[in-house]
mmCIF file of C-alpha atoms and ligand atoms in Angstrom:
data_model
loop_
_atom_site.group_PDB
_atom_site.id
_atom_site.type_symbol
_atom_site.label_atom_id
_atom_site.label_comp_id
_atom_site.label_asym_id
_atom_site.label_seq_id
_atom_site.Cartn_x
_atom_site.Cartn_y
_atom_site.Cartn_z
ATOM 1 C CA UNK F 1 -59.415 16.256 14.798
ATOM 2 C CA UNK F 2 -56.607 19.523 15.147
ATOM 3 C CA UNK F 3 -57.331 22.641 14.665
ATOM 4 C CA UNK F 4 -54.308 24.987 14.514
ATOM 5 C CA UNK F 5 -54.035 28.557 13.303
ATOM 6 C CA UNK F 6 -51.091 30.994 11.934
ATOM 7 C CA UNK F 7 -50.752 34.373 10.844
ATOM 8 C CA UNK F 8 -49.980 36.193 7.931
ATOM 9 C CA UNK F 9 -46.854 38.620 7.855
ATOM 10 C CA UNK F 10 -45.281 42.470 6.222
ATOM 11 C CA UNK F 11 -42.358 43.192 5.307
ATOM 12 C CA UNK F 12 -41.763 46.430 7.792
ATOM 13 C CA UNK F 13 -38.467 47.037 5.501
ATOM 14 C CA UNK F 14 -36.049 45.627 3.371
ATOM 15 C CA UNK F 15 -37.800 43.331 0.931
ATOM 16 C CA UNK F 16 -35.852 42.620 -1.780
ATOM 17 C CA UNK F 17 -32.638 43.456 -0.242
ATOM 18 C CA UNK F 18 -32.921 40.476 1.959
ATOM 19 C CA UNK F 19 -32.489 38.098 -1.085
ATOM 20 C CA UNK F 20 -29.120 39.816 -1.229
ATOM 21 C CA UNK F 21 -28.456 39.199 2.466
ATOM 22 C CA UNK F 22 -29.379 42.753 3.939
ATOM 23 C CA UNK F 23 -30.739 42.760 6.922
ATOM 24 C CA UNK F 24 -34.666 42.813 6.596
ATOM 25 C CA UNK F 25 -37.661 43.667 9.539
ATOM 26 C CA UNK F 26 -40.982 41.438 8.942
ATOM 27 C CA UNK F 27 -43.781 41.256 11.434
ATOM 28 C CA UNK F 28 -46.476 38.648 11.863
ATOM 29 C CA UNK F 29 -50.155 39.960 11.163
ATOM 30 C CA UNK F 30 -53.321 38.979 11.738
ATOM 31 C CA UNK F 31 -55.843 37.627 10.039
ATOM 32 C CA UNK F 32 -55.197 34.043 11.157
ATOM 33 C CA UNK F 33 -55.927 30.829 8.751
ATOM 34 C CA UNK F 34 -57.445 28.367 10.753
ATOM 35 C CA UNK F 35 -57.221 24.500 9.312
ATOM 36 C CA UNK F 36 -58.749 21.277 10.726
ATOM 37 C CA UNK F 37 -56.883 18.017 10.069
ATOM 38 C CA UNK F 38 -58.525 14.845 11.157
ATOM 39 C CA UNK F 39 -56.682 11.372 10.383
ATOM 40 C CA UNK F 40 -58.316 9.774 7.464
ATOM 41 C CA UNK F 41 -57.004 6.564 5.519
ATOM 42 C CA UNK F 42 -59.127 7.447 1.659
ATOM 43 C CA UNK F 43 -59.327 11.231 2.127
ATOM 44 C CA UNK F 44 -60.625 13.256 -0.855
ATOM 45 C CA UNK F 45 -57.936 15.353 -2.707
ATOM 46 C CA UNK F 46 -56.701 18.067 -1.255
ATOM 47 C CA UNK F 47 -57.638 21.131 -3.085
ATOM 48 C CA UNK F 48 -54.353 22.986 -2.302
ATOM 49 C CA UNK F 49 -51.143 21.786 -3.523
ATOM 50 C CA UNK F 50 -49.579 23.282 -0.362
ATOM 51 C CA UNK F 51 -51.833 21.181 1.533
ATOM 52 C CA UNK F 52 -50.867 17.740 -0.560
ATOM 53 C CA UNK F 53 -47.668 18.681 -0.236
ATOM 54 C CA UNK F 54 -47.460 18.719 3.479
ATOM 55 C CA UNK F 55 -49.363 15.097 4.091
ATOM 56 C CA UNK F 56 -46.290 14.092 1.634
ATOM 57 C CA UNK F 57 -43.468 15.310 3.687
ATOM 58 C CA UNK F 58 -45.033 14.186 6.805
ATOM 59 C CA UNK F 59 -45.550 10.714 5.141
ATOM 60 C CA UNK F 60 -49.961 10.814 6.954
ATOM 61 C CA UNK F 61 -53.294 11.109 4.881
ATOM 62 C CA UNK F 62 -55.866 12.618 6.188
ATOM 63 C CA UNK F 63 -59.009 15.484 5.447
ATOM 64 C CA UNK F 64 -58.691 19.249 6.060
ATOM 65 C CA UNK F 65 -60.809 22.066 6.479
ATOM 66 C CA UNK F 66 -59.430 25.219 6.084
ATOM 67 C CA UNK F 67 -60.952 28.854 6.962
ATOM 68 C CA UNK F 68 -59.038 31.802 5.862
ATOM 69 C CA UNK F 69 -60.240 36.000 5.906
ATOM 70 C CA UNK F 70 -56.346 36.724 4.521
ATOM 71 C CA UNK F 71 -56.411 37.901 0.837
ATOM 72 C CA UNK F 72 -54.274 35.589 -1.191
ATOM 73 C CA UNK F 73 -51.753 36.211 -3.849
ATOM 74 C CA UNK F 74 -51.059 39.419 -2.354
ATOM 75 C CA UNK F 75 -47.565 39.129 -0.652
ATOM 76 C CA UNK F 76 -48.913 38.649 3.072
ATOM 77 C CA UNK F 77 -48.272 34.948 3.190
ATOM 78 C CA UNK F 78 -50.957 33.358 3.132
ATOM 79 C CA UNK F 79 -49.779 30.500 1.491
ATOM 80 C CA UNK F 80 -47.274 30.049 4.182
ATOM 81 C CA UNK F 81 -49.855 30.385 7.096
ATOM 82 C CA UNK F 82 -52.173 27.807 5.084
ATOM 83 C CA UNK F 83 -48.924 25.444 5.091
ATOM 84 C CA UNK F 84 -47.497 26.010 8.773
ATOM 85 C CA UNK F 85 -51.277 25.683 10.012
ATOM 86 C CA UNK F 86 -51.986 22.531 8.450
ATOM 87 C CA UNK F 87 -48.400 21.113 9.121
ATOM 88 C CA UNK F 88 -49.148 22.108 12.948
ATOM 89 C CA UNK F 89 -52.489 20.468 13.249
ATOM 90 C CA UNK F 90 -51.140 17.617 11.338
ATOM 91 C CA UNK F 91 -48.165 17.266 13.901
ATOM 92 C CA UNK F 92 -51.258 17.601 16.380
ATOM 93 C CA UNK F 93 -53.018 15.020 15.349
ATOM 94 C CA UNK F 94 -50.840 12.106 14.076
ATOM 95 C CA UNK F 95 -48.860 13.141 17.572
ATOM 96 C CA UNK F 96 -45.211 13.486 15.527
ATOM 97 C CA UNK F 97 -43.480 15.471 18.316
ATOM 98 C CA UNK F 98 -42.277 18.048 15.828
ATOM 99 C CA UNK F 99 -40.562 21.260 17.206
ATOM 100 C CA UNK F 100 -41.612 24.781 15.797
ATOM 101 C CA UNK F 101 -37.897 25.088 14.127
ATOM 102 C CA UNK F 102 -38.728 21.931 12.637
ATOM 103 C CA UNK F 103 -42.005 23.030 11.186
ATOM 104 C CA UNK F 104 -40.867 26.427 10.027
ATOM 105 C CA UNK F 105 -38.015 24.171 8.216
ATOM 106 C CA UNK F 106 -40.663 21.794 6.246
ATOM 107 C CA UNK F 107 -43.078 24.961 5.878
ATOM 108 C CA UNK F 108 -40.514 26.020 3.700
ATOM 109 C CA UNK F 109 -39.369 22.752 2.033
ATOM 110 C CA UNK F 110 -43.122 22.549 0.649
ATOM 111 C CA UNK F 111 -43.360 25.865 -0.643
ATOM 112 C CA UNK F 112 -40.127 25.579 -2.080
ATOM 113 C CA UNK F 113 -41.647 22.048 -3.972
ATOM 114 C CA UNK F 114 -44.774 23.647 -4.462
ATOM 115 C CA UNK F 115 -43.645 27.339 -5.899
ATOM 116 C CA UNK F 116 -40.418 25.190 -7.903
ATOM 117 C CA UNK F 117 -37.928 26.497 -6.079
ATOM 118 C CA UNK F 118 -38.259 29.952 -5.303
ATOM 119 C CA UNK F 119 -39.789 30.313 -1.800
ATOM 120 C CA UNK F 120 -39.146 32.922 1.244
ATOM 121 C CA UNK F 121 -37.985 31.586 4.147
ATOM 122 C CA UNK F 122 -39.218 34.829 5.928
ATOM 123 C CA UNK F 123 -43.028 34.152 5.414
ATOM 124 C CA UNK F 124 -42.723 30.544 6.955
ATOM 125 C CA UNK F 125 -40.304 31.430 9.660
ATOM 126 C CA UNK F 126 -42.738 34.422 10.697
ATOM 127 C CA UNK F 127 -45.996 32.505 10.654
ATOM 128 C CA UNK F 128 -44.265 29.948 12.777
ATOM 129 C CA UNK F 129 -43.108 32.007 15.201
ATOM 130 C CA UNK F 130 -45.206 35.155 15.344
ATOM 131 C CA UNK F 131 -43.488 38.914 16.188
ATOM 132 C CA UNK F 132 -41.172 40.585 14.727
ATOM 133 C CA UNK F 133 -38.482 38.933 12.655
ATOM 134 C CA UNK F 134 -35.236 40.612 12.314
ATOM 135 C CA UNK F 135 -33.419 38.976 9.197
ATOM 136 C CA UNK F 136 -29.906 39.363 9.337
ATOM 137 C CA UNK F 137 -26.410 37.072 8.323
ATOM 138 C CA UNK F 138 -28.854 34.828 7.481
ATOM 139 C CA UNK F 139 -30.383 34.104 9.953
ATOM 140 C CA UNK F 140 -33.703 35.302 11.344
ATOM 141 C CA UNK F 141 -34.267 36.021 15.418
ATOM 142 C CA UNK F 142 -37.667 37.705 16.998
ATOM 143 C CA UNK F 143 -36.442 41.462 18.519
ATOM 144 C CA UNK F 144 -38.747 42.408 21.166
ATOM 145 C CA UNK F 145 -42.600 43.087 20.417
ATOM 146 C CA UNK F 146 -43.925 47.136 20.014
ATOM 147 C CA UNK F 147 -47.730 48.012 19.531
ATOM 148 C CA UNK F 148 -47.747 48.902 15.860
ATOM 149 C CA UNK F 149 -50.843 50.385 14.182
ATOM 150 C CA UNK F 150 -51.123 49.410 10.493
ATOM 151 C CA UNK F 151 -53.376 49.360 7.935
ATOM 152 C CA UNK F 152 -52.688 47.126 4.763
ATOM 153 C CA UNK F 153 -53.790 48.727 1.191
ATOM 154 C CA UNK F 154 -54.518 45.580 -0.832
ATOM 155 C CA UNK F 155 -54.486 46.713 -4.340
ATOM 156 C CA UNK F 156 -55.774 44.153 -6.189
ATOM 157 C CA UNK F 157 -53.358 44.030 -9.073
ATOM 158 C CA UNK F 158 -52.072 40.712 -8.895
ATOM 159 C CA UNK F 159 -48.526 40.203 -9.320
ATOM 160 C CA UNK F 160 -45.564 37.717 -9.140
ATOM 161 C CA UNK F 161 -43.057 37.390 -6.393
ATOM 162 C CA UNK F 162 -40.557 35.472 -8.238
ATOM 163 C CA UNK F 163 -40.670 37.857 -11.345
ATOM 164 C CA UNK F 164 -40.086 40.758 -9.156
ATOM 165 C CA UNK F 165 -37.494 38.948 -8.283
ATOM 166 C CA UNK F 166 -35.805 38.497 -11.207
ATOM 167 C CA UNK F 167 -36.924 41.743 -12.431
ATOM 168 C CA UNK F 168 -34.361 43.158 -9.723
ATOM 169 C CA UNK F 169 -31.734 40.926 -10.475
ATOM 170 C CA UNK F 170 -32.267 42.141 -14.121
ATOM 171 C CA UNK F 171 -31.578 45.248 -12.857
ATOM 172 C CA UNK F 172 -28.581 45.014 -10.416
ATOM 173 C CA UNK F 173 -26.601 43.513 -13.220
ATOM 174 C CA UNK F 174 -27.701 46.191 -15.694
ATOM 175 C CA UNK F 175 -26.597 48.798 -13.288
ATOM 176 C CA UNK F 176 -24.581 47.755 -10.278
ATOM 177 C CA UNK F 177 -22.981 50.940 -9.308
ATOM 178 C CA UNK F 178 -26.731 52.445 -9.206
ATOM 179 C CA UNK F 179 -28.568 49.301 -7.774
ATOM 180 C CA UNK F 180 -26.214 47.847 -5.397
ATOM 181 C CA UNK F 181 -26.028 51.126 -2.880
ATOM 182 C CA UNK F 182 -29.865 51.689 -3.101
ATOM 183 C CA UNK F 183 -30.184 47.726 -1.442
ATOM 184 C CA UNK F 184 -27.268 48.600 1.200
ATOM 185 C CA UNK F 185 -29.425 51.956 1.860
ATOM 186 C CA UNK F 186 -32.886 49.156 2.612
ATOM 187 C CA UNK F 187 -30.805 46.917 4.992
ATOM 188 C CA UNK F 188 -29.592 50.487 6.531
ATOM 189 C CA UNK F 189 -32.980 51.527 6.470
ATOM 190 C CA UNK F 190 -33.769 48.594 8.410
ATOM 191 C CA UNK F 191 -31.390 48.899 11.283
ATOM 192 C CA UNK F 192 -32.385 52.008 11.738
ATOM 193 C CA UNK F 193 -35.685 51.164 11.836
ATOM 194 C CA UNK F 194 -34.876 48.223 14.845
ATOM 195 C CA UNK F 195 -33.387 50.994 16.599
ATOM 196 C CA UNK F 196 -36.891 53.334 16.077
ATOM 197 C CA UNK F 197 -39.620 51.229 16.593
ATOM 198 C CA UNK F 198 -40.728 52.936 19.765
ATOM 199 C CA UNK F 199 -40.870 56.492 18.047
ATOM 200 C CA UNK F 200 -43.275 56.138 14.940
ATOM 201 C CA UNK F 201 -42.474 59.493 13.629
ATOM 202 C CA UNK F 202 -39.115 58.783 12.707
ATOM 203 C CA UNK F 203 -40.463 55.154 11.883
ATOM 204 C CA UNK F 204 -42.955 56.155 8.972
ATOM 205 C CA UNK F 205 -40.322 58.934 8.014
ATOM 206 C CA UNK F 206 -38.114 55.668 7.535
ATOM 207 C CA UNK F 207 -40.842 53.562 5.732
ATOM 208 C CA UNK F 208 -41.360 56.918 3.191
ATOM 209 C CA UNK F 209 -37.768 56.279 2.165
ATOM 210 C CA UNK F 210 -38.018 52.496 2.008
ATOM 211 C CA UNK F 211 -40.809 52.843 -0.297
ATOM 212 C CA UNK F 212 -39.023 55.863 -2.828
ATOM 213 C CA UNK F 213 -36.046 53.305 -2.434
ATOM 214 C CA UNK F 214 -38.411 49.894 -3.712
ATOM 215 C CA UNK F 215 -39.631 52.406 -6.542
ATOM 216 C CA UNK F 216 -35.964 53.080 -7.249
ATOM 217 C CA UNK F 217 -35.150 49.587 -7.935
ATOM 218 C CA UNK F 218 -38.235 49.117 -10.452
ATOM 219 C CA UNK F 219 -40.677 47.143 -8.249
ATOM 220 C CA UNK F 220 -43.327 50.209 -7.919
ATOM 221 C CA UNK F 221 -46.968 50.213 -9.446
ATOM 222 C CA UNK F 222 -48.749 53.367 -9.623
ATOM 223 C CA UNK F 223 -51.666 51.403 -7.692
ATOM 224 C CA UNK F 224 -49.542 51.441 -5.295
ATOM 225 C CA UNK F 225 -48.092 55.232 -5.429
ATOM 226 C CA UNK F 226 -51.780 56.076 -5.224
ATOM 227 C CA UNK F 227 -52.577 54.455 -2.227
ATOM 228 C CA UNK F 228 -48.965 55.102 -0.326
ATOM 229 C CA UNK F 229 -50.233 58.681 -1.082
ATOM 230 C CA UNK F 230 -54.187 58.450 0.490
ATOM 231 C CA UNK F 231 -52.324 57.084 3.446
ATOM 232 C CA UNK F 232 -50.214 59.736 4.138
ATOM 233 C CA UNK F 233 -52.789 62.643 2.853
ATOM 234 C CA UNK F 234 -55.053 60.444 5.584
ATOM 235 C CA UNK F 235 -52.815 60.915 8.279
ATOM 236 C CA UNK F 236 -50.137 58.076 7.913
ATOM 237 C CA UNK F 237 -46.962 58.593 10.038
ATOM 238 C CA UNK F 238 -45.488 56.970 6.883
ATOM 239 C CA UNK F 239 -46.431 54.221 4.191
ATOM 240 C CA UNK F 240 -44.617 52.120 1.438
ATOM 241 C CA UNK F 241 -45.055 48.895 -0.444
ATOM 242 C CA UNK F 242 -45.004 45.864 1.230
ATOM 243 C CA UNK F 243 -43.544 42.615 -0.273
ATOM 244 C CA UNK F 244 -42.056 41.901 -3.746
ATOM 245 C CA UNK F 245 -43.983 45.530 -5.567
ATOM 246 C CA UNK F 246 -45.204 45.661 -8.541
ATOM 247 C CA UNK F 247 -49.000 45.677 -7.305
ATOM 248 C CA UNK F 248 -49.761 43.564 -3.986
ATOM 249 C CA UNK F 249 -50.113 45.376 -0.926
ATOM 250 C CA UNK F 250 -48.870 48.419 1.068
ATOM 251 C CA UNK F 251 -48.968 49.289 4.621
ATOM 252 C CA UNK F 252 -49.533 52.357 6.310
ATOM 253 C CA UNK F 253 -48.346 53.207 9.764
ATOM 254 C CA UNK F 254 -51.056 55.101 11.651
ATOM 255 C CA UNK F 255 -51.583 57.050 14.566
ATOM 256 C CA UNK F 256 -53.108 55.296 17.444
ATOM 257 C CA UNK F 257 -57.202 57.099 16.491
ATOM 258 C CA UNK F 258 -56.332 57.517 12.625
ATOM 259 C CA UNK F 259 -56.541 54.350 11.395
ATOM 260 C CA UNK F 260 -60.475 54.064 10.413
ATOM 261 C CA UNK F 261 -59.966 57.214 8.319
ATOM 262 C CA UNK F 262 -56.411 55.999 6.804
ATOM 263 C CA UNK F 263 -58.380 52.474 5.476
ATOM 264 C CA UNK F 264 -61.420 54.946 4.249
ATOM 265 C CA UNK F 265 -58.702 56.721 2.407
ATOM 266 C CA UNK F 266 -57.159 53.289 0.761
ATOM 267 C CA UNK F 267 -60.691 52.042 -0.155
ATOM 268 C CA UNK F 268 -61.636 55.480 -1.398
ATOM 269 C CA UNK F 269 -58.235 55.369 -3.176
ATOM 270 C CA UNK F 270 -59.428 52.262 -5.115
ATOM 271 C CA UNK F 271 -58.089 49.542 -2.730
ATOM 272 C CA UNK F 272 -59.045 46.762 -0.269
ATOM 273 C CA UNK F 273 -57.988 47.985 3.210
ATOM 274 C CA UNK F 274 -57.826 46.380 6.886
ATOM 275 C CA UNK F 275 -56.610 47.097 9.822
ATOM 276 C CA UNK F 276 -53.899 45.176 11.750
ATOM 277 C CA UNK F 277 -50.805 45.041 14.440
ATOM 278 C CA UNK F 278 -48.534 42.657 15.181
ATOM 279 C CA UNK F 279 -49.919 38.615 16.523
ATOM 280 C CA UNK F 280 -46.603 37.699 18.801
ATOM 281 C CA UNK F 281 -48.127 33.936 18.932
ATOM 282 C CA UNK F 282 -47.459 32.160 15.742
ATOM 283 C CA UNK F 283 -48.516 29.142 15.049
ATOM 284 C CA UNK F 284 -51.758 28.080 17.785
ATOM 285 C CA UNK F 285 -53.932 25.454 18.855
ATOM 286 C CA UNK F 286 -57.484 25.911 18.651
ATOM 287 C CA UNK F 287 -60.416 24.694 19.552
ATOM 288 C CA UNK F 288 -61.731 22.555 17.015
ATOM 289 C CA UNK F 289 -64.435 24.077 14.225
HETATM 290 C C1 MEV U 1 -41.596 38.992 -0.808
HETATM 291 O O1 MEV U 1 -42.631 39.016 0.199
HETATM 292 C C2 MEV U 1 -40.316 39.526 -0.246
HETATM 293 C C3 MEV U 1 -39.097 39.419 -1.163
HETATM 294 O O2 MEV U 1 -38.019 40.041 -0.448
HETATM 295 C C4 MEV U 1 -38.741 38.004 -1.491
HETATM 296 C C5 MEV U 1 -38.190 37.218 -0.313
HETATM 297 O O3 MEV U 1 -37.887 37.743 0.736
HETATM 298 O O4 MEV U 1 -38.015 35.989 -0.506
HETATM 299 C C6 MEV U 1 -39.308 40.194 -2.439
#
C-alpha cells in the first residue's frame, strides 16, 4: 500500500481574470487529503469519479482509502488534491516513474473528463507542487514562499465554478468597455501584489480592491459581503472572495495574534471558518494509515 497526501489551494488574486490570461497569485493550503492505494486485481467501485478516473488514465486497478478535513464544493480544490493524491500513491505503488509535471498534467486531464471539460489547471498544478503559484503567459511558476496568516470563511452556499464562469463571459460581451478594464485592473492587482507580499498592509489593502473588483464583475454573494466585512471589523489586514464567487469561500488576511478572533468573527458571521498558511510541499508521501 501508498499513502500520499496534497493540499488544497486560494486564489490570493485574480480569479476569473486568469481564464482571460491575466496574470493570477494562488497559494497551496492546508488541510491535506490523505489517500491509500493498494494494488488490487477485483477492487470494489470507486466511490469518486475522480478516483475511477485516475486508475483509467493510469491503465492499474486497485482499492483506495481516502481521508479528507477540506470542505468540498467550495472552490479550495479539493477535488484536485483528492485526484493528485491518489494519482501520486498510485504512481507509488504500481512503481510508474511518473514526474510531478507529469502528474499535475493527468491531474488535470481527469478533472477535465470528469467536470466535461471545464477544469482549472491552477488547482492541480498547485496541489502538485505546493507554494505559491504565479500564473502568468500561461504558464504557472512557484515565486518564493512568505509566512501568510489566513483564515478561510466557508460560507456554505454552494455554488458552480463553471457557471460563474460563464456568468462572466455573459458579462464581458454584454459590456466590454466596462468588463474588460476591471479584469486588466485583477491581473494588475496581482503584480502588485507579487511585488507586496512581504508588507501585509498594503497586501490586504490590495485584496479589499480585488474583492470590490470580483463584485464588479457579478460574481459577489451577500454571504460573502457579510463575512469579507466580520473579517475586516475583526481585525483583517484585508479580505475578499476566493475562487469563482457567487457563495464558496473567502479569505481573510490576519495579523500574526488576530486570527482566533477573525474565524470567531466568520463563524459568528454565519460561516464555517479555519485557519491556514501556505504548505510549500505539494504532493507527499506518507506513512501508510
Ligand atoms: C476558480 O477557483 C477560479 C476561476 O478563476 C476559474 C479558473 O481559474 O479556472 C474562477
Amino acid at each position: 500500500m501508498a499513502t500520499w497526501s496534497a493540499p488544497g489551494k486560494v486564489f490570493l488574486f485574480g480569479e476569473h481574470a486568469v481564464v482571460y490570461d491575466k496574470p493570477g497569485l494562488a497559494m497551496a493550503i492546508k488541510p491535506r487529503v490523505l489517500v491509500s492505494v493498494r494494488r488490487h486485481r477485483h477492487p470494489a467501485p470507486a466511490k469518486s469519479p475522480y478516483i475511477a478516473q485516475c486508475f483509467r488514465e493510469l491503465g492499474v486497478t486497485g482499492s483506495v482509502y481516502v481521508s479528507s478535513q477540506m470542505p468540498s464544493s467550495a472552490g479550495l480544490g479539493s477535488s484536485a488534491a483528492v485526484t493528485v493524491a491518489t494519482l501520486s500513491a498510485a504512481n507509488d505503488e504500481f512503481r510508474l516513474g511518473l514526474e510531478r509535471e507529469e502528474i499535475a498534467g493527468i491531474a488535470h486531464r481527469v478533472e477535465q473528463a470528469v467536470q466535461k471539460g471545464r477544469a482549472s489547471p491552477t488547482d492541480t498544478y498547485v496541489s502538485t507542487m505546493g507554494g505559491l503559484v504565479l500564473i502568468m503567459d500561461g504558464a504557472r511558476r512557484r515565486v518564493p514562499p512568505v509566512n501568510l496568516n489566513l483564515v478561510v470563511g466557508n460560507t456554505q452556499v454552494s455554488h458552480s465554478t463553471s457557471r460563474m464562469v460563464e456568468l462572466v463571459a455573459e458579462e464581458r460581451a454584454a459590456r466590454p468597455a466596462v468588463i474588460y478594464p476591471i479584469l486588466d485592473a485583477i491581473g494588475a492587482l496581482t503584480l502588485e501584489g507579487v511585488r507586496k507580499l512581504e508588507d501585509p498592509k498594503t497586501l490586504g489593502k490590495l485584496m479589499d480592491t480585488n474583492h470590490a473588483l470580483l463584485d464588479a464583475i457579478g460574481v459577489g454573494h451577500p454571504a460573502l459581503t457579510k463575512l469579507v466585512l466580520a473579517a475586516r471589523a475583526a481585525g483583517a489586514f484585508g479580505a475578499k472572495t476566493t475562487g469563482a464567487g457567487g457563495g464558496g469561500c473567502m479569505i481573510a488576511l490576519s495579523p500574526k495574534t488576530g486570527k482566533n478572533r477573525i474565524a470567531g468573527a466568520l463563524d459568528g458571521a454565519g460561516g464555517r471558518a479555519f485557519v491556514t498558511s501556505l504548505d510549500t510541499v505539494g504532493a507527499r508521501k506518507e506513512h501508510d494509515v
